[in-house]
Coordinates of C-alpha atoms and ligand atoms in Angstrom, one line a residue:
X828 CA -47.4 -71.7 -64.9
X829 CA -49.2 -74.6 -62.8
X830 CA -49.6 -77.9 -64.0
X831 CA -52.9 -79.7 -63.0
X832 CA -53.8 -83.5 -64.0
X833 CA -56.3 -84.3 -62.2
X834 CA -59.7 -83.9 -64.2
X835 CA -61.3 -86.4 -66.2
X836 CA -63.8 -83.7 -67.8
X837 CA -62.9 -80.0 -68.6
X838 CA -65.9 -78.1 -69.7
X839 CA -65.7 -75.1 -71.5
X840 CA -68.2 -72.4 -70.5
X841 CA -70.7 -72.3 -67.8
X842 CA -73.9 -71.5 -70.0
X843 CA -76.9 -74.2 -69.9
X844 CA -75.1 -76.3 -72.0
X845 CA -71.6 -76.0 -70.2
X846 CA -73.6 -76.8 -67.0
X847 CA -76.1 -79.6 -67.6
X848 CA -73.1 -81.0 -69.1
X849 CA -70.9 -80.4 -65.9
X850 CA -74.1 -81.6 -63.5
X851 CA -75.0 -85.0 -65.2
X852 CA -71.2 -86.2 -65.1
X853 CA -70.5 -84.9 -61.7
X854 CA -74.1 -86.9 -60.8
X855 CA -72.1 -89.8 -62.2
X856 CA -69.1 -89.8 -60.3
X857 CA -67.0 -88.2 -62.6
X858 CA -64.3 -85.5 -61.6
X859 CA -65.2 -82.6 -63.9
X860 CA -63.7 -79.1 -64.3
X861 CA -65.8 -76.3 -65.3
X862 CA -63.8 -73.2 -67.2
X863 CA -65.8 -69.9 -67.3
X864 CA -64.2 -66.3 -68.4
X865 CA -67.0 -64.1 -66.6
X866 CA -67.1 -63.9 -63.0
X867 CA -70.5 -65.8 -63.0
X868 CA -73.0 -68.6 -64.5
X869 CA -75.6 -68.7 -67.1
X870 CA -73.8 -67.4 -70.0
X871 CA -76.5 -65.8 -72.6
X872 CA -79.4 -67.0 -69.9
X873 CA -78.6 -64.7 -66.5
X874 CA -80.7 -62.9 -64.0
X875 CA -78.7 -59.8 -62.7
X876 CA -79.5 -58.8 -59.5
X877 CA -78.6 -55.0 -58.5
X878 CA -80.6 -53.4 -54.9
X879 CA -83.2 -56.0 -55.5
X880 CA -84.0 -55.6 -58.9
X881 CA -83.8 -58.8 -60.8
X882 CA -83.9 -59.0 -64.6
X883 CA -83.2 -61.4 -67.2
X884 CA -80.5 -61.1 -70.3
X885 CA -82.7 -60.6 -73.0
X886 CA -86.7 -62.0 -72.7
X887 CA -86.1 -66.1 -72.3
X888 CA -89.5 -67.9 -71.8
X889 CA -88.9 -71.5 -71.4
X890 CA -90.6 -73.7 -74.2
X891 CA -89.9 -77.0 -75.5
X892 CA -91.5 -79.6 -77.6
X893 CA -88.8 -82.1 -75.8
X894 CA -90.5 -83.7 -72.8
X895 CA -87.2 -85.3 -71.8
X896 CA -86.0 -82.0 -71.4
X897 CA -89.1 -80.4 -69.9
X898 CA -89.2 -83.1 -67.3
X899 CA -85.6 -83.1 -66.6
X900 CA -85.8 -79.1 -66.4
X901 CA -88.7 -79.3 -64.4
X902 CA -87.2 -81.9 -61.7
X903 CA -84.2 -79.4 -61.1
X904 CA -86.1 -76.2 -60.6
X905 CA -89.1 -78.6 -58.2
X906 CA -91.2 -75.9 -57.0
X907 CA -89.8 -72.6 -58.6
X908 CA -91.8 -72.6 -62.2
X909 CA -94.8 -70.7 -62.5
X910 CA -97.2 -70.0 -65.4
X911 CA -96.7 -66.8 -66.7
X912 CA -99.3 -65.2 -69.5
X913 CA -97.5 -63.6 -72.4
X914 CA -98.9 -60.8 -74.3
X915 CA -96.2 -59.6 -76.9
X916 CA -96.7 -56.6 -79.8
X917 CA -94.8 -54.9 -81.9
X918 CA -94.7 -51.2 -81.9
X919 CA -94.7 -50.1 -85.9
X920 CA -95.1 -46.5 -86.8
X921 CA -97.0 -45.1 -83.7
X922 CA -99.4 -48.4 -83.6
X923 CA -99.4 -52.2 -81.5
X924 CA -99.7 -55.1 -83.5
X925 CA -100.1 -58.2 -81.8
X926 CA -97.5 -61.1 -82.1
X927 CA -97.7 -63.7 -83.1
X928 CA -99.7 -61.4 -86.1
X929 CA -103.9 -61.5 -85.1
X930 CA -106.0 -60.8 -87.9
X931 CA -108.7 -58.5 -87.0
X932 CA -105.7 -55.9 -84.7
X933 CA -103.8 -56.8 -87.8
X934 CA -106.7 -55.4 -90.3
X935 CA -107.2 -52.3 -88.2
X936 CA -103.9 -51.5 -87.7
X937 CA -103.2 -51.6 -91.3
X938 CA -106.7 -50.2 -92.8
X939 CA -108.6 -51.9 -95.7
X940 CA -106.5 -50.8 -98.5
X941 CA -103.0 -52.3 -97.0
X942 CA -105.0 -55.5 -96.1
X943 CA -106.3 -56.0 -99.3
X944 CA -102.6 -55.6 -101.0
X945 CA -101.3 -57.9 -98.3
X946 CA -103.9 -60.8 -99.1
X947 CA -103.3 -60.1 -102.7
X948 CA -99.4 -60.2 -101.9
X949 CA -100.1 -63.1 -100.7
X950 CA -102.2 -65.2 -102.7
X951 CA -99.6 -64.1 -105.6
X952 CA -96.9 -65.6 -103.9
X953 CA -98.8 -69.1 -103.2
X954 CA -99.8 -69.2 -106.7
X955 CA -96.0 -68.8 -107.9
X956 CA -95.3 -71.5 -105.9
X957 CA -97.8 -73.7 -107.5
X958 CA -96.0 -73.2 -110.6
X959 CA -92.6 -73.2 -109.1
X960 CA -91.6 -74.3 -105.7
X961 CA -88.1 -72.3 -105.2
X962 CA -85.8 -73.0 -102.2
X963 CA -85.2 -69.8 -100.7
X964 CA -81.5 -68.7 -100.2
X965 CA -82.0 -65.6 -98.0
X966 CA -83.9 -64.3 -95.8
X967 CA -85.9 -62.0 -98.1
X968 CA -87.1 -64.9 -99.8
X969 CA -88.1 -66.7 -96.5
X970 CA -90.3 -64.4 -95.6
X971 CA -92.2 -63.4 -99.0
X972 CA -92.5 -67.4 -99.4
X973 CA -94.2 -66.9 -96.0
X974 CA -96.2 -64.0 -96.0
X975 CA -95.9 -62.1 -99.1
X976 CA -94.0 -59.1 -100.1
X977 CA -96.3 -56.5 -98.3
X978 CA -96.2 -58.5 -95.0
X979 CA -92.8 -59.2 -95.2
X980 CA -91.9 -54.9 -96.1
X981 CA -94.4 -54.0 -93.2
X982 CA -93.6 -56.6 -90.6
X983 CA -90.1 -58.3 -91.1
X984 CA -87.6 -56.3 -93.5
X985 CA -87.0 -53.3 -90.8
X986 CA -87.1 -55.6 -88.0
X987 CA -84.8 -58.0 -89.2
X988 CA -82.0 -55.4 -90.5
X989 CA -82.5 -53.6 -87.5
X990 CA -81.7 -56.8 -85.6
X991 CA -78.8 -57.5 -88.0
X992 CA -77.4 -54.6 -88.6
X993 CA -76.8 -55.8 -92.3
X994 CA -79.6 -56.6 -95.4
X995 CA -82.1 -59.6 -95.1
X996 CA -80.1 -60.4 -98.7
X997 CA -77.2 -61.0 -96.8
X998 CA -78.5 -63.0 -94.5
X999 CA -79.3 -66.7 -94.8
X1000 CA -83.5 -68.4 -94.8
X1001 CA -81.9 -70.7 -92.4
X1002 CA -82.3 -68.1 -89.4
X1003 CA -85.9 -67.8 -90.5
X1004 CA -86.3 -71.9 -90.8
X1005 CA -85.5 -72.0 -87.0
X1006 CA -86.8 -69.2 -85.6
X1007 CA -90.7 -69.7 -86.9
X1008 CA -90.7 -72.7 -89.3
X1009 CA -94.1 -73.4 -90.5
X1010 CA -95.8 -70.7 -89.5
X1011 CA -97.0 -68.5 -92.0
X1012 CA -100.5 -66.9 -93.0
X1013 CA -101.6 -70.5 -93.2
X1014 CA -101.6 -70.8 -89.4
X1015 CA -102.5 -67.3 -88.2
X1016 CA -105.8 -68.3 -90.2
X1017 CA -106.7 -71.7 -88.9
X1018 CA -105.5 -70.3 -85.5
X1019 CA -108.0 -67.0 -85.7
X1020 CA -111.5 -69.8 -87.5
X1021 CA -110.1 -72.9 -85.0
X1022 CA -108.5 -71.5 -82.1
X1023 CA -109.3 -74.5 -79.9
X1024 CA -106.6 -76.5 -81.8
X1025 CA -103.9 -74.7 -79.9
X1026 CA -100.6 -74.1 -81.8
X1027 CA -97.8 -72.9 -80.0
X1028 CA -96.9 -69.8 -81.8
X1029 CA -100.1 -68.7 -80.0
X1030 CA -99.8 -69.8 -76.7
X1031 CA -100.8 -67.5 -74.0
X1032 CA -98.6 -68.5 -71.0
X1033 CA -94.9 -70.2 -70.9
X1034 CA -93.0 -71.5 -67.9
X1035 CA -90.4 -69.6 -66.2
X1036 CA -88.8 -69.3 -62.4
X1037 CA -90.3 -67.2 -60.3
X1038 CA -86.9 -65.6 -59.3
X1039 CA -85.7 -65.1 -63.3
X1040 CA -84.2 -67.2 -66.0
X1041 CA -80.7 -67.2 -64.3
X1042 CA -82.2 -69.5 -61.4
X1043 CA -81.9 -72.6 -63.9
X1044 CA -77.9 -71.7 -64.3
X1045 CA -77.7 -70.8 -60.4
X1046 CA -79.4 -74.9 -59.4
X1047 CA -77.3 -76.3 -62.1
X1048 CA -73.8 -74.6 -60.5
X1049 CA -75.0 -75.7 -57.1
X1050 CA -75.6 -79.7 -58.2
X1051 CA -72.4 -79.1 -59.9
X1052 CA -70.2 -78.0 -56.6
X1053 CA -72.5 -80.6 -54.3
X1054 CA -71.6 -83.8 -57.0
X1055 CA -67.6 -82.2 -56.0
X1056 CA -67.3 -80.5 -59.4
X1057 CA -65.1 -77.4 -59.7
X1058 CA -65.9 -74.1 -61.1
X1059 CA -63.7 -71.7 -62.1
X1060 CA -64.9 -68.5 -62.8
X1061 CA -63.0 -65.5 -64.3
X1062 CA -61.0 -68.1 -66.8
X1063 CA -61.2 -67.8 -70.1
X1064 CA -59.9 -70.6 -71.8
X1065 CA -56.8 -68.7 -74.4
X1066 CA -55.1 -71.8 -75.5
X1067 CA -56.4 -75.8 -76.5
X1068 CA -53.3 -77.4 -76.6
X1069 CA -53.2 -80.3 -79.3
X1070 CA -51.2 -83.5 -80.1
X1071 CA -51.7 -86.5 -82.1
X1072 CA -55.6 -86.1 -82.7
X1073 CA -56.2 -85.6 -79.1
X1074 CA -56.6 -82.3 -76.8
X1075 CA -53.9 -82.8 -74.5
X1076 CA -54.8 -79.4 -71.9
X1077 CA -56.5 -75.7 -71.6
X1078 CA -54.6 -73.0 -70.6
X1079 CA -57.0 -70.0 -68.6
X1080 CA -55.3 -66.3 -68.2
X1081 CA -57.3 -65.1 -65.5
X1082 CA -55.5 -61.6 -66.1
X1083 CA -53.0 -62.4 -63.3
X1084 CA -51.2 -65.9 -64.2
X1085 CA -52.1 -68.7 -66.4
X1086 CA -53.0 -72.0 -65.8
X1087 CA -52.8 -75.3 -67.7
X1088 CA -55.2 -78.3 -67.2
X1089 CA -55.0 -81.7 -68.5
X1090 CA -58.1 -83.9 -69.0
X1091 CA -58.9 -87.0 -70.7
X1092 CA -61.9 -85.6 -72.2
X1093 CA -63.2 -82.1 -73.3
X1094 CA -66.3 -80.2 -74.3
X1095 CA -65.9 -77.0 -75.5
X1096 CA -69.2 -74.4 -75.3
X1097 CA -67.4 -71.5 -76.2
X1098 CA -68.0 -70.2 -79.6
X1099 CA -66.3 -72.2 -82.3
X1100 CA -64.3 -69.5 -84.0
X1101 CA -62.9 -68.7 -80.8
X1102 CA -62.1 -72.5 -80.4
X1103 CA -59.9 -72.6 -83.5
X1104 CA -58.6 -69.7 -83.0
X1105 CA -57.0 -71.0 -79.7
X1106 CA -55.9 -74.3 -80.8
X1107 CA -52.1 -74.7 -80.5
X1108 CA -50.5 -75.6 -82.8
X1109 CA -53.0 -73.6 -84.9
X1110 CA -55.2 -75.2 -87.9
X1111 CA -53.8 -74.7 -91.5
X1112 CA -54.6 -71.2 -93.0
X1113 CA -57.8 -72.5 -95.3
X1114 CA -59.2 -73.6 -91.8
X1115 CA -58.4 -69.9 -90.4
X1116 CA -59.8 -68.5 -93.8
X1117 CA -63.0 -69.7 -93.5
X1118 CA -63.1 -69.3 -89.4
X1119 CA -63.0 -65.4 -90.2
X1120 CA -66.1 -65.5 -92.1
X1121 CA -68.0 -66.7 -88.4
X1122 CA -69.3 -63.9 -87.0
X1123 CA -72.0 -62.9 -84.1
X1124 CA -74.3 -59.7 -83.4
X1125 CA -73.9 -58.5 -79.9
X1126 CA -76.0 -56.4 -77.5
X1127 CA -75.8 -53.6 -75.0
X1128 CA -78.4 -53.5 -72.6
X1129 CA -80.0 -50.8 -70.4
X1130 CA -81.9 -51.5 -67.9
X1131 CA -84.1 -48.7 -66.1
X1132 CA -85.2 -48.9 -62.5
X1133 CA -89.1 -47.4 -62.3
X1134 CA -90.7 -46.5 -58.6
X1135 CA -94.0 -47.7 -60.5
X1136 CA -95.9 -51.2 -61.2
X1137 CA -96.8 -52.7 -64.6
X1138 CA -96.4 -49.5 -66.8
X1139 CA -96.9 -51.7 -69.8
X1140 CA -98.9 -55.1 -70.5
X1141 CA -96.9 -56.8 -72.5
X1142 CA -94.0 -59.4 -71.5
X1143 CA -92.4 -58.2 -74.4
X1144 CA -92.5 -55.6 -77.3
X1145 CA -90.9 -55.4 -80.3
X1146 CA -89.9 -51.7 -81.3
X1147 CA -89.1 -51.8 -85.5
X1148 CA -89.2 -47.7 -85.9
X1149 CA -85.7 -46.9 -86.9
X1150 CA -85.7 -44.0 -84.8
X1151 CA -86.2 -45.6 -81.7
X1152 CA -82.7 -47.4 -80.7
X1153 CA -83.9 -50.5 -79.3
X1154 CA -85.2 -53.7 -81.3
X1155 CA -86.9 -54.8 -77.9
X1156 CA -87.6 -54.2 -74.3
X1157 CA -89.5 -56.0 -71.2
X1158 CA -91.0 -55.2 -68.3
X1159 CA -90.0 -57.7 -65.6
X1160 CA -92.6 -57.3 -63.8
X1161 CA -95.1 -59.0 -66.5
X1162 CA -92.9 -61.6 -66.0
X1163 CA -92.8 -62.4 -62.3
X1164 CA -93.8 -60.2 -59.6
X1165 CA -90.9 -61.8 -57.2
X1166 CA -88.2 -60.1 -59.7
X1167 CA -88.8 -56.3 -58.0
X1168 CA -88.6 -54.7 -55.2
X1169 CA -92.6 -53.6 -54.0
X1170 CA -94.2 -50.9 -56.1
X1171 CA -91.5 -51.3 -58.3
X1172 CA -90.6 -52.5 -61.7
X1173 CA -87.9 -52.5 -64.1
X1174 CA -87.5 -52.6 -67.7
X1175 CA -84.5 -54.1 -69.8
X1176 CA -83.8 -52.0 -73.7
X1177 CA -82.0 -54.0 -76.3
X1178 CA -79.8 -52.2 -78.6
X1179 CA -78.4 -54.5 -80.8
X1180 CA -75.0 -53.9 -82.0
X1181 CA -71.4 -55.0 -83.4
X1182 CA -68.6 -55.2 -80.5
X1183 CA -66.9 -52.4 -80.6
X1184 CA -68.6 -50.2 -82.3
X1185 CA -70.0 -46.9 -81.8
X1186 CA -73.4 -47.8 -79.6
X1187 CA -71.0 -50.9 -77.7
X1188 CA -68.1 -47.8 -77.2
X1189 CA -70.9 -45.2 -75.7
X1190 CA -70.5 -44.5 -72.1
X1191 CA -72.9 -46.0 -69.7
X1192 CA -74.4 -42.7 -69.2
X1193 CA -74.9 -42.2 -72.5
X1194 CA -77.1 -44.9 -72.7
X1195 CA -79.2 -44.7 -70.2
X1196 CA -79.7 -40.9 -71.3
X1197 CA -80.4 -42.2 -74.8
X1198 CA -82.9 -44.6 -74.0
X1199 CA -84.4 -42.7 -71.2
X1200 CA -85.3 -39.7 -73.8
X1201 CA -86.2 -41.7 -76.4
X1202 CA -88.5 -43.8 -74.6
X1203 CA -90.1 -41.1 -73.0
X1204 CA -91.0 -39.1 -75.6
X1205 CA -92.4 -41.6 -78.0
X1206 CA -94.4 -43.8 -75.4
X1207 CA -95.3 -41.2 -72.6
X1208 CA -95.3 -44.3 -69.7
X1209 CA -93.6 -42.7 -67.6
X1210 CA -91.9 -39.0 -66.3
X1211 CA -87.8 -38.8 -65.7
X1212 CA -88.9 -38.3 -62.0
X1213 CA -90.4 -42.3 -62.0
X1214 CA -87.0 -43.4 -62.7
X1215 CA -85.0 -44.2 -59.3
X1216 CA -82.1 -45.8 -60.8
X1217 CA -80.2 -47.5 -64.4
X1218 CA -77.4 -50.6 -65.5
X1219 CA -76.0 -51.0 -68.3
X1220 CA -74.5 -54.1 -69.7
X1221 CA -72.7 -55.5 -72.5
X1222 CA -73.5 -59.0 -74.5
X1223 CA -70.8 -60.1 -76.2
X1224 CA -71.7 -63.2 -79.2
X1225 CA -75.3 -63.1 -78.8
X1226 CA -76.5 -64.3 -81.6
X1227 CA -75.0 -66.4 -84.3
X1228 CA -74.9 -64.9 -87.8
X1229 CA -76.3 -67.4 -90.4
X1230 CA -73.8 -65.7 -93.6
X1231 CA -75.3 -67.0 -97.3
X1232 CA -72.6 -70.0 -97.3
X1233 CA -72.3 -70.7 -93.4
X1234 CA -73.5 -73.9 -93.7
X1235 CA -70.5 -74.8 -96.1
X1236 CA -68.2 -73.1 -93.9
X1237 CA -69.4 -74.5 -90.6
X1238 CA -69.1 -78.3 -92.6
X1239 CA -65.3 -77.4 -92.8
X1240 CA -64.6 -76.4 -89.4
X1241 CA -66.6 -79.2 -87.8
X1242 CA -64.7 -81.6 -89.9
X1243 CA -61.5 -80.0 -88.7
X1244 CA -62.7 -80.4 -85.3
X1245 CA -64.0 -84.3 -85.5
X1246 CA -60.3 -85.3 -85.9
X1247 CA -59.8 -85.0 -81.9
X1248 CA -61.4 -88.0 -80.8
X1249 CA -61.7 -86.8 -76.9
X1250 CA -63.3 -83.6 -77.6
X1251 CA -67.0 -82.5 -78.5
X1252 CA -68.6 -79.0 -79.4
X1253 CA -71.5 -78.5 -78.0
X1254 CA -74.2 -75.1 -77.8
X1255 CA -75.1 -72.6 -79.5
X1256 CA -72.4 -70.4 -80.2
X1257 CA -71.0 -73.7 -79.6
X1258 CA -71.9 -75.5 -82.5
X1259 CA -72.9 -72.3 -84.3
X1260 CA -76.6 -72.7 -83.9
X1261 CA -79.7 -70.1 -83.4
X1262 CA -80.6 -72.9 -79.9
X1263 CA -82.9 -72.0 -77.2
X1264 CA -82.4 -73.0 -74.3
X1265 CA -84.1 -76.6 -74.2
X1266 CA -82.1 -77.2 -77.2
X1267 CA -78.6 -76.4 -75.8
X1268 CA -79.3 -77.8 -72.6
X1269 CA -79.8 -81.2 -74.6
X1270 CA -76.8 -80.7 -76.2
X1271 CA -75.2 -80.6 -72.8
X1272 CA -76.9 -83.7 -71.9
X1273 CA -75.7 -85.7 -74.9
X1274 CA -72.3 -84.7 -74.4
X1275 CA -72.3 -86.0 -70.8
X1276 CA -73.9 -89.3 -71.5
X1277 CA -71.5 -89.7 -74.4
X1278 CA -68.8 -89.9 -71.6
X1279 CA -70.5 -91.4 -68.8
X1280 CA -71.6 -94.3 -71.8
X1281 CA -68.1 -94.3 -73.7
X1282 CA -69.0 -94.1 -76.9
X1283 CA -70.5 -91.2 -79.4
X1284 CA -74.0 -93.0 -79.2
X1285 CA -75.7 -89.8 -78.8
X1286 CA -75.7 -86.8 -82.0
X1287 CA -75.1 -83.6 -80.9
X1288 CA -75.4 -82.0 -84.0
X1289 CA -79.3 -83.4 -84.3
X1290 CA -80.3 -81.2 -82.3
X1291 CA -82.4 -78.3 -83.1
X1292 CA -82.6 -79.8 -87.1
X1293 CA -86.0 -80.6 -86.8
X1294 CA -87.8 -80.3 -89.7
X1295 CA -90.9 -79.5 -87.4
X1296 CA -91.1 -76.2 -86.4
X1297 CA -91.0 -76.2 -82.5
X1298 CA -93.6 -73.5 -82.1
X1299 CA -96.1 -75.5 -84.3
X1300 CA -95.7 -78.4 -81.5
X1301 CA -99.9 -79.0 -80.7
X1302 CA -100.2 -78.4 -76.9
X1303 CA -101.8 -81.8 -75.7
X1304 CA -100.6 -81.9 -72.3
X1305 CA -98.4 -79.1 -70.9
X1306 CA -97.0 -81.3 -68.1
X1307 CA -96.5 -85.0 -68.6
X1308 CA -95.1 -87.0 -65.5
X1309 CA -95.2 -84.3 -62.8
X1310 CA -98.1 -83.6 -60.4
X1311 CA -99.6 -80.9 -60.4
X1312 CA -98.9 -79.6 -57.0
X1313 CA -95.3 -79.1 -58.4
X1314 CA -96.5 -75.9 -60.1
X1315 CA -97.1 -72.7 -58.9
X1316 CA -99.8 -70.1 -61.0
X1317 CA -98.7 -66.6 -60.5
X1318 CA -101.1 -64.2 -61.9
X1319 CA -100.3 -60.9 -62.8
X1320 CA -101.7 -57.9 -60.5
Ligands
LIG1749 C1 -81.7 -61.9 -76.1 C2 -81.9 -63.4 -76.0 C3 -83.2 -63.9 -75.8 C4 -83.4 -65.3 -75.7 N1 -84.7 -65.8 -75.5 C5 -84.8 -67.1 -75.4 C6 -86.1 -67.6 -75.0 O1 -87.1 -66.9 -74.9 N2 -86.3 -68.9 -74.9 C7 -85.2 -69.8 -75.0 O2 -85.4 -71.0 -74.8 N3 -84.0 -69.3 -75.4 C8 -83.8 -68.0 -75.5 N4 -82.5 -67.5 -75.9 C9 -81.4 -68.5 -76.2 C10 -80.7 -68.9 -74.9 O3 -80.2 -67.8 -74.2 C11 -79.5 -69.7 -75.3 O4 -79.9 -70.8 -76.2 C12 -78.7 -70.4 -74.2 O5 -78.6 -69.6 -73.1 C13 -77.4 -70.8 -74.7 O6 -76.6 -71.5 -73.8 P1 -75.2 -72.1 -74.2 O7 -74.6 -72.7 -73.0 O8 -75.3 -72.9 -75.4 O9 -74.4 -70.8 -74.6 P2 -73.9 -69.5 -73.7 O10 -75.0 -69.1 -72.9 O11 -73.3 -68.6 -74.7 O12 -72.7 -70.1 -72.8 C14 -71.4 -70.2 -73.3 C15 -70.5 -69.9 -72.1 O13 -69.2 -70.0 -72.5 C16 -68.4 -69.0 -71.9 N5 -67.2 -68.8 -72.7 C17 -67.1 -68.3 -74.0 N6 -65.8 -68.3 -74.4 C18 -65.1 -68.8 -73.3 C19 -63.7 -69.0 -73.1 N7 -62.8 -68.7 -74.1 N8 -63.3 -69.5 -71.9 C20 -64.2 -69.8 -70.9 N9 -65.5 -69.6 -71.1 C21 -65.9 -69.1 -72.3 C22 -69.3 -67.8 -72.0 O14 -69.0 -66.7 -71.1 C23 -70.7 -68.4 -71.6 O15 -70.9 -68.4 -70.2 C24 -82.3 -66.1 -76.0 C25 -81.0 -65.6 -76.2 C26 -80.9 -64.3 -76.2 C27 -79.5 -63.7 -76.5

């Protein structure tokens, strides 16, 4: 086993927050280790590149209501964001409904007589809280508070407990709170009678690289190595060595030998029950206790390789039938037209899952037969012939599962974790948090300016908290600072 002393920083994890941590304190001097266990950067945030195709992890469009991070995001990527024009629907029993909902595709969709129950739904449940404001526990709740009990058994329940895999009783309103705060039928109406006061829920175009999400992870790693930072890829981090409220070193198995590393200081992005459960000596058993209870939904993800352009319109589409096995897929190119090889396209199917069970087990041909049939038959895009090629991958942690007490639970382990004064949690699986990206790459920041300053002076665990809902954020300007030859408009064919 090697010995190595000579970092001041060790990062854990080379996601956006891992990296925009790694790239501010290498861009001030400092000698900083980066520690990733795949064999590549971007963590949750990745463009894959196989024969040319290039396709995201999952749909990310870039949005934030932060313009210190839009500004600093933009000044990385210089010349490689474009505009991109989002349409997204969700496919429910044979139909499209627009999202964010649209009243009149809404009222057709539905016909008269579910319409009428839904505004009664509705107006019930705003009277109720006239009487009785009630703090909703689950995400049940959440959404009737929203939208009513007819919107919420239409649009939300199947959904959700598809994504889940588990009831929307057993899940917390927290997820809800950050994932569309404030919006409710409250704002789909003023949006439809004033739609000149733009809110963001509705916006019709988002930023994004012209060569996929991954390229903000792929200029991060290459300030990184040019600031003389060191990546190590293929490391998992399997033990945090501890002693007298400090972390001492890391040890990585690469699968082949382990190494330990000493730092002075440590941020850790990789998932917090994963943390504990490496720390050495190990945390008391109530600590361990309540660690078991944090849990995550994973993905696998099929991708399909079409000899076609633009078989669909949307950027994205939520699928809700049960029958279908997908929650979600996109077509990259509605997304950039620089992601495919010419008169091609390629479109990335969801399945969300638990690791290890029966859909993450299936063989990769399995899949792709799966999906293949299924999405042929119900949508009739495209013939088995239009396909010239298929990946698969698997997404381990990819979302954060908000359990009825987490918030108690996650108090506990944080305070467990404060006591080592030279380390900081940061991210989203990090810190246990439902983040986009703006909001763990802020983390990141924090973190790094906490050491470059020397003292805690900026709160990790504020971010993301808002009260505000970031998609109700009015547009005003979308592009403070920069001008506006920085930007590049990319229409769609
Ligand atoms: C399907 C999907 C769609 C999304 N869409 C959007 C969107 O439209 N807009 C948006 O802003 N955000 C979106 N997000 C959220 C966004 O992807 C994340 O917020 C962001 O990428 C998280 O970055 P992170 O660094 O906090 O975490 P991660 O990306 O999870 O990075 C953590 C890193 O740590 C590594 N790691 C873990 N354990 C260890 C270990 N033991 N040793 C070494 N390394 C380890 C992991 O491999 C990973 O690389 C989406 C997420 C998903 C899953």
């Amino acid at each position: 086993m090697k010995n190595d002393n000579s970092f001041q920083v060790v990062v854990i994890g080379a996601g956006l927050a891992g990296l925009s941590s790694a790239y501010e304190l290498t861009k001030a001097g400092k000698k900083v280790l980066l520690v990733e266990q795949w064999d590549n950067v971007g963590g949750l945030a990745r463009t894959i590149d196989v024969n040319g195709f290039r396709f995201d992890t999952g749909p990310h469009r870039w949005y934030t209501k932060n313009d210190m991070v839009n500004n600093w995001m933009l000044r990385l990527m210089n010349k490689e964001i474009i505009k991109v024009p989002r349409l997204t629907r969700i496919y429910f029993d044979n139909k499209f409904f627009h999202y964010p909902i649209q009243i009149k595709s809404t009222i057709l969709g539905m016909g008269i007589l579910k319409t009428s129950l839904a505004v009664f739904d509705y107006l019930l449940v705003q009277l109720k809280s006239l009487v009785k404001k009630r703090e909703a526990v689950t995400i049940e709740e959440g959404y009737i508070d929203q939208f009513g009990r007819t919107l919420y058994e239409m649009f939300f329940r199947r959904y959700t407990e598809k994504l889940w895999g588990r009831s929307c009783r057993q899940i917390s309103s927290d997820w809800l709170g950050q994932r569309s705060r404030g919006f409710n039928i409250g704002t789909v109406i003023k949006n439809t009678l004033f739609n000149k006061e733009k809110v963001v829920s509705f916006i019709d175009e988002f930023s994004y690289p012209r060569q996929g999400i991954g390229r903000i992870a792929e200029r991060l790693a290459k300030g990184v190595i040019k600031g003389g930072g060191k990546i190590l890829l293929n490391s998992p981090v399997v033990k945090v060595s501890h002693r007298q409220g400090k972390i001492a070193s890391v040890t990585v198995n690469n699968g082949k030998s382990r190494k330990e590393i000493n730092s002075r200081q440590f941020i850790s992005t990789m998932a917090i029950s994963d943390l504990i459960k490496a720390l050495h000596p190990p945390p008391p058993a109530t600590i361990l206790n309540v660690n078991r209870k944090c849990q995550y939904r994973d993905e696998v993800q099929v991708v399909l390789f079409i000899n076609k352009t633009h078989i669909t319109k949307d950027t994205w589409i939520y699928v809700h039938s049960l029958d279908l096995p997908f929650i979600r897929f996109m077509e990259m190119d509605n997304w950039s037209k620089s992601l495919s090889p010419k008169g091609c396209t390629s479109i990335v199917f969801e399945i969300a899952c638990n690791y290890g069970d029966n859909i993450w087990q299936k063989k990769d041909a399995e899949l792709v037969e799966l999906v293949t049939g299924k999405f042929i038959s119900e949508f009739k895009l495209i013939t088995r012939e239009n396909i010239i090629g298929s990946y698969v991958h698997r997404v381990p942690k990819e979302y954060p599962v908000y359990h009825l007490r987490y918030r108690q639970d996650l108090k506990i382990l944080k305070k467990y974790l404060h006591r080592f004064v030279n380390l900081q949690i940061a991210g989203r699986n990090g810190i246990f948090r439902y983040n986009n990206m703006d909001h763990s790459i802020e983390m990141g920041l924090y973190a790094a300016w906490n050491i470059i300053e020397g003292s805690r002076k900026f709160d990790i665990e504020s971010v993301n908290i808002e009260r505000e809902y970031l998609e109700e954020k009015k547009v005003k300007v979308s592009f403070p600072e920069l001008p506006e030859d920085q930007y590049v408009e990319e229409k769609k064919n």
